[in-house]
PDB file of C-alpha atoms and ligand atoms in Angstrom:
ATOM      1  CA  UNK Q  52     -70.813  47.175-221.494  1.00 68.00           C
ATOM      2  CA  UNK Q  53     -69.814  50.578-220.258  1.00 90.00           C
ATOM      3  CA  UNK Q  54     -66.398  51.986-220.851  1.00 96.00           C
ATOM      4  CA  UNK Q  55     -65.762  55.092-218.808  1.00 96.00           C
ATOM      5  CA  UNK Q  56     -63.343  57.824-219.451  1.00 96.00           C
ATOM      6  CA  UNK Q  57     -60.339  57.488-217.147  1.00 97.00           C
ATOM      7  CA  UNK Q  58     -59.936  60.424-214.769  1.00 97.00           C
ATOM      8  CA  UNK Q  59     -56.476  61.953-214.959  1.00 97.00           C
ATOM      9  CA  UNK Q  60     -54.292  63.817-212.450  1.00 95.00           C
ATOM     10  CA  UNK Q  61     -55.522  67.244-211.649  1.00 94.00           C
ATOM     11  CA  UNK Q  62     -59.018  65.909-210.873  1.00 97.00           C
ATOM     12  CA  UNK Q  63     -59.518  66.110-207.192  1.00 97.00           C
ATOM     13  CA  UNK Q  64     -61.492  62.834-207.024  1.00 98.00           C
ATOM     14  CA  UNK Q  65     -58.141  61.034-207.322  1.00 98.00           C
ATOM     15  CA  UNK Q  66     -56.997  62.818-204.138  1.00 98.00           C
ATOM     16  CA  UNK Q  67     -60.014  61.986-202.003  1.00 97.00           C
ATOM     17  CA  UNK Q  68     -60.259  58.926-199.687  1.00 98.00           C
ATOM     18  CA  UNK Q  69     -62.907  56.748-201.378  1.00 98.00           C
ATOM     19  CA  UNK Q  70     -66.053  55.782-199.427  1.00 98.00           C
ATOM     20  CA  UNK Q  71     -66.510  52.320-198.003  1.00 98.00           C
ATOM     21  CA  UNK Q  72     -69.258  50.270-199.706  1.00 98.00           C
ATOM     22  CA  UNK Q  73     -71.721  49.519-196.974  1.00 97.00           C
ATOM     23  CA  UNK Q  74     -74.223  47.412-198.807  1.00 96.00           C
ATOM     24  CA  UNK Q  75     -73.821  44.973-201.679  1.00 95.00           C
ATOM     25  CA  UNK Q  76     -76.495  46.083-204.163  1.00 95.00           C
ATOM     26  CA  UNK Q  77     -76.842  45.319-207.933  1.00 95.00           C
ATOM     27  CA  UNK Q  78     -75.137  48.735-208.482  1.00 95.00           C
ATOM     28  CA  UNK Q  79     -71.976  47.371-206.918  1.00 97.00           C
ATOM     29  CA  UNK Q  80     -71.943  44.508-209.452  1.00 97.00           C
ATOM     30  CA  UNK Q  81     -72.457  47.057-212.230  1.00 97.00           C
ATOM     31  CA  UNK Q  82     -69.566  49.140-210.875  1.00 98.00           C
ATOM     32  CA  UNK Q  83     -67.302  46.109-210.974  1.00 98.00           C
ATOM     33  CA  UNK Q  84     -68.448  45.296-214.560  1.00 97.00           C
ATOM     34  CA  UNK Q  85     -67.753  48.884-215.636  1.00 97.00           C
ATOM     35  CA  UNK Q  86     -64.331  48.820-214.035  1.00 98.00           C
ATOM     36  CA  UNK Q  87     -63.533  45.633-215.881  1.00 97.00           C
ATOM     37  CA  UNK Q  88     -64.808  46.938-219.241  1.00 97.00           C
ATOM     38  CA  UNK Q  89     -62.860  50.147-218.810  1.00 97.00           C
ATOM     39  CA  UNK Q  90     -59.696  48.309-217.834  1.00 97.00           C
ATOM     40  CA  UNK Q  91     -60.011  45.948-220.800  1.00 95.00           C
ATOM     41  CA  UNK Q  92     -60.584  48.872-223.168  1.00 95.00           C
ATOM     42  CA  UNK Q  93     -57.356  50.514-221.880  1.00 93.00           C
ATOM     43  CA  UNK Q  94     -55.364  47.585-223.202  1.00 85.00           C
ATOM     44  CA  UNK Q  95     -52.235  48.462-221.218  1.00 87.00           C
ATOM     45  CA  UNK Q  96     -53.720  48.645-217.725  1.00 90.00           C
ATOM     46  CA  UNK Q  97     -53.351  45.868-215.142  1.00 96.00           C
ATOM     47  CA  UNK Q  98     -55.587  47.336-212.475  1.00 98.00           C
ATOM     48  CA  UNK Q  99     -58.235  49.991-211.950  1.00 98.00           C
ATOM     49  CA  UNK Q 100     -59.808  51.598-208.899  1.00 98.00           C
ATOM     50  CA  UNK Q 101     -63.252  53.131-208.848  1.00 98.00           C
ATOM     51  CA  UNK Q 102     -62.022  56.723-208.298  1.00 98.00           C
ATOM     52  CA  UNK Q 103     -60.235  56.433-211.670  1.00 98.00           C
ATOM     53  CA  UNK Q 104     -63.624  56.266-213.383  1.00 98.00           C
ATOM     54  CA  UNK Q 105     -64.918  59.115-211.281  1.00 98.00           C
ATOM     55  CA  UNK Q 106     -66.616  57.116-208.575  1.00 98.00           C
ATOM     56  CA  UNK Q 107     -65.302  57.659-205.051  1.00 98.00           C
ATOM     57  CA  UNK Q 108     -66.063  54.186-203.711  1.00 98.00           C
ATOM     58  CA  UNK Q 109     -63.812  51.380-202.382  1.00 98.00           C
ATOM     59  CA  UNK Q 110     -63.703  48.899-205.280  1.00 98.00           C
ATOM     60  CA  UNK Q 111     -60.778  47.700-207.425  1.00 98.00           C
ATOM     61  CA  UNK Q 112     -60.199  45.263-210.260  1.00 98.00           C
ATOM     62  CA  UNK Q 113     -56.913  43.624-211.176  1.00 98.00           C
ATOM     63  CA  UNK Q 114     -56.029  41.749-214.323  1.00 96.00           C
ATOM     64  CA  UNK Q 115     -52.612  40.207-214.564  1.00 94.00           C
ATOM     65  CA  UNK Q 116     -51.257  37.196-216.385  1.00 92.00           C
ATOM     66  CA  UNK Q 117     -54.573  35.449-216.989  1.00 89.00           C
ATOM     67  CA  UNK Q 118     -55.692  36.090-213.430  1.00 93.00           C
ATOM     68  CA  UNK Q 119     -58.571  38.417-212.693  1.00 96.00           C
ATOM     69  CA  UNK Q 120     -59.620  39.791-209.314  1.00 97.00           C
ATOM     70  CA  UNK Q 121     -62.318  42.124-208.178  1.00 97.00           C
ATOM     71  CA  UNK Q 122     -62.562  43.346-204.610  1.00 98.00           C
ATOM     72  CA  UNK Q 123     -64.846  45.538-202.590  1.00 98.00           C
ATOM     73  CA  UNK Q 124     -63.424  47.410-199.558  1.00 98.00           C
ATOM     74  CA  UNK Q 125     -59.988  45.805-200.010  1.00 98.00           C
ATOM     75  CA  UNK Q 126     -57.436  46.117-197.227  1.00 98.00           C
ATOM     76  CA  UNK Q 127     -53.867  44.976-196.964  1.00 98.00           C
ATOM     77  CA  UNK Q 128     -53.635  42.898-193.733  1.00 98.00           C
ATOM     78  CA  UNK Q 129     -49.986  41.886-194.004  1.00 98.00           C
ATOM     79  CA  UNK Q 130     -46.897  42.840-195.864  1.00 98.00           C
ATOM     80  CA  UNK Q 131     -43.514  41.189-196.250  1.00 98.00           C
ATOM     81  CA  UNK Q 132     -40.211  42.222-197.886  1.00 98.00           C
ATOM     82  CA  UNK Q 133     -39.390  45.204-200.039  1.00 98.00           C
ATOM     83  CA  UNK Q 134     -38.698  45.590-203.718  1.00 97.00           C
ATOM     84  CA  UNK Q 135     -38.323  48.487-206.187  1.00 98.00           C
ATOM     85  CA  UNK Q 136     -39.758  48.298-209.681  1.00 97.00           C
ATOM     86  CA  UNK Q 137     -41.186  50.494-212.438  1.00 97.00           C
ATOM     87  CA  UNK Q 138     -44.794  51.650-212.301  1.00 97.00           C
ATOM     88  CA  UNK Q 139     -47.096  53.698-214.388  1.00 97.00           C
ATOM     89  CA  UNK Q 140     -50.782  54.568-213.995  1.00 97.00           C
ATOM     90  CA  UNK Q 141     -53.631  55.044-216.444  1.00 97.00           C
ATOM     91  CA  UNK Q 142     -54.511  58.258-214.535  1.00 98.00           C
ATOM     92  CA  UNK Q 143     -50.960  59.628-214.935  1.00 97.00           C
ATOM     93  CA  UNK Q 144     -50.382  59.082-218.679  1.00 95.00           C
ATOM     94  CA  UNK Q 145     -46.902  59.197-220.096  1.00 95.00           C
ATOM     95  CA  UNK Q 146     -45.083  58.963-216.768  1.00 97.00           C
ATOM     96  CA  UNK Q 147     -43.094  56.156-215.196  1.00 97.00           C
ATOM     97  CA  UNK Q 148     -41.261  55.925-211.909  1.00 98.00           C
ATOM     98  CA  UNK Q 149     -39.535  53.549-209.546  1.00 98.00           C
ATOM     99  CA  UNK Q 150     -41.621  52.599-206.555  1.00 98.00           C
ATOM    100  CA  UNK Q 151     -40.567  50.601-203.488  1.00 98.00           C
ATOM    101  CA  UNK Q 152     -43.300  48.321-202.200  1.00 98.00           C
ATOM    102  CA  UNK Q 153     -43.798  45.126-200.251  1.00 98.00           C
ATOM    103  CA  UNK Q 154     -42.975  41.892-202.102  1.00 98.00           C
ATOM    104  CA  UNK Q 155     -45.754  39.839-200.547  1.00 98.00           C
ATOM    105  CA  UNK Q 156     -49.113  41.017-199.339  1.00 98.00           C
ATOM    106  CA  UNK Q 157     -52.273  39.516-198.042  1.00 98.00           C
ATOM    107  CA  UNK Q 158     -55.372  41.398-199.083  1.00 98.00           C
ATOM    108  CA  UNK Q 159     -58.906  40.877-197.677  1.00 98.00           C
ATOM    109  CA  UNK Q 160     -62.056  42.289-199.101  1.00 98.00           C
ATOM    110  CA  UNK Q 161     -65.489  41.259-200.333  1.00 98.00           C
ATOM    111  CA  UNK Q 162     -66.527  39.655-203.583  1.00 97.00           C
ATOM    112  CA  UNK Q 163     -69.630  40.770-205.461  1.00 96.00           C
ATOM    113  CA  UNK Q 164     -71.708  38.417-203.377  1.00 95.00           C
ATOM    114  CA  UNK Q 165     -70.555  40.142-200.265  1.00 96.00           C
ATOM    115  CA  UNK Q 166     -68.462  37.172-199.111  1.00 97.00           C
ATOM    116  CA  UNK Q 167     -65.047  37.731-197.572  1.00 97.00           C
ATOM    117  CA  UNK Q 168     -62.142  36.767-199.696  1.00 97.00           C
ATOM    118  CA  UNK Q 169     -58.474  36.648-198.816  1.00 98.00           C
ATOM    119  CA  UNK Q 170     -55.828  36.901-201.563  1.00 97.00           C
ATOM    120  CA  UNK Q 171     -52.147  36.174-201.172  1.00 97.00           C
ATOM    121  CA  UNK Q 172     -50.128  38.001-203.754  1.00 97.00           C
ATOM    122  CA  UNK Q 173     -46.475  38.103-204.533  1.00 97.00           C
ATOM    123  CA  UNK Q 174     -44.170  40.099-206.878  1.00 96.00           C
ATOM    124  CA  UNK Q 175     -45.797  42.268-209.502  1.00 96.00           C
ATOM    125  CA  UNK Q 176     -49.292  41.077-208.582  1.00 97.00           C
ATOM    126  CA  UNK Q 177     -48.653  42.290-204.989  1.00 98.00           C
ATOM    127  CA  UNK Q 178     -47.429  45.554-206.390  1.00 98.00           C
ATOM    128  CA  UNK Q 179     -50.656  46.046-208.385  1.00 98.00           C
ATOM    129  CA  UNK Q 180     -52.824  45.481-205.364  1.00 98.00           C
ATOM    130  CA  UNK Q 181     -50.752  48.025-203.344  1.00 98.00           C
ATOM    131  CA  UNK Q 182     -51.004  50.532-206.189  1.00 98.00           C
ATOM    132  CA  UNK Q 183     -54.807  50.144-206.586  1.00 98.00           C
ATOM    133  CA  UNK Q 184     -55.490  50.244-202.814  1.00 98.00           C
ATOM    134  CA  UNK Q 185     -53.412  53.424-202.669  1.00 98.00           C
ATOM    135  CA  UNK Q 186     -55.910  54.965-205.123  1.00 98.00           C
ATOM    136  CA  UNK Q 187     -58.644  54.388-202.511  1.00 98.00           C
ATOM    137  CA  UNK Q 188     -56.717  56.590-200.140  1.00 98.00           C
ATOM    138  CA  UNK Q 189     -56.129  59.359-202.662  1.00 98.00           C
ATOM    139  CA  UNK Q 190     -52.457  58.331-203.105  1.00 98.00           C
ATOM    140  CA  UNK Q 191     -50.887  58.214-206.543  1.00 98.00           C
ATOM    141  CA  UNK Q 192     -47.692  56.283-207.476  1.00 98.00           C
ATOM    142  CA  UNK Q 193     -45.913  59.500-208.255  1.00 97.00           C
ATOM    143  CA  UNK Q 194     -46.210  60.385-204.547  1.00 98.00           C
ATOM    144  CA  UNK Q 195     -44.003  57.378-203.723  1.00 98.00           C
ATOM    145  CA  UNK Q 196     -41.893  57.177-206.836  1.00 98.00           C
ATOM    146  CA  UNK Q 197     -38.265  58.057-207.494  1.00 97.00           C
ATOM    147  CA  UNK Q 198     -36.672  58.665-210.877  1.00 97.00           C
ATOM    148  CA  UNK Q 199     -39.959  59.919-212.264  1.00 97.00           C
ATOM    149  CA  UNK Q 200     -39.635  60.212-216.077  1.00 97.00           C
ATOM    150  CA  UNK Q 201     -41.742  61.081-219.119  1.00 95.00           C
ATOM    151  CA  UNK Q 202     -42.207  58.522-221.800  1.00 91.00           C
ATOM    152  CA  UNK Q 203     -43.772  58.783-225.236  1.00 75.00           C
TER     153      UNK Q 203
HETATM  154 ZN1   ZN S 122     -53.045  53.865-210.916  1.00 88.97          ZN
END
């Protein structure tokens, strides 16, 4: 079990495009485990991208309504619709904003065995994937948000 400190805005790693994972090694499995442990320890988070624990690599985990996903080199291959909803981010504590995103997405990536997986997501789950994949490009939700506000 390894819970990392979550990197917060101001740290330039959050602004760098993350590196593609070229080879599935045991370290990639460890990275996914550490992301999961850190996400679970956060209690409020629903997703986490590797740059948020200070590792500039293309890996994300998502935990939403009893479903858990982990993806290496995830990419959005199709998008449908548009919806605006409230988002926050563990790396931008105390801030919420309204973000417009696709309602449905298809995401492809690799699992920890290096096999290709395709996920169809809708609604808030689709939103989480879009938010986490943005992190891999150095994009934060506050870049896209309107009505940004501070919360306690
Ligand atoms: Zn985030």
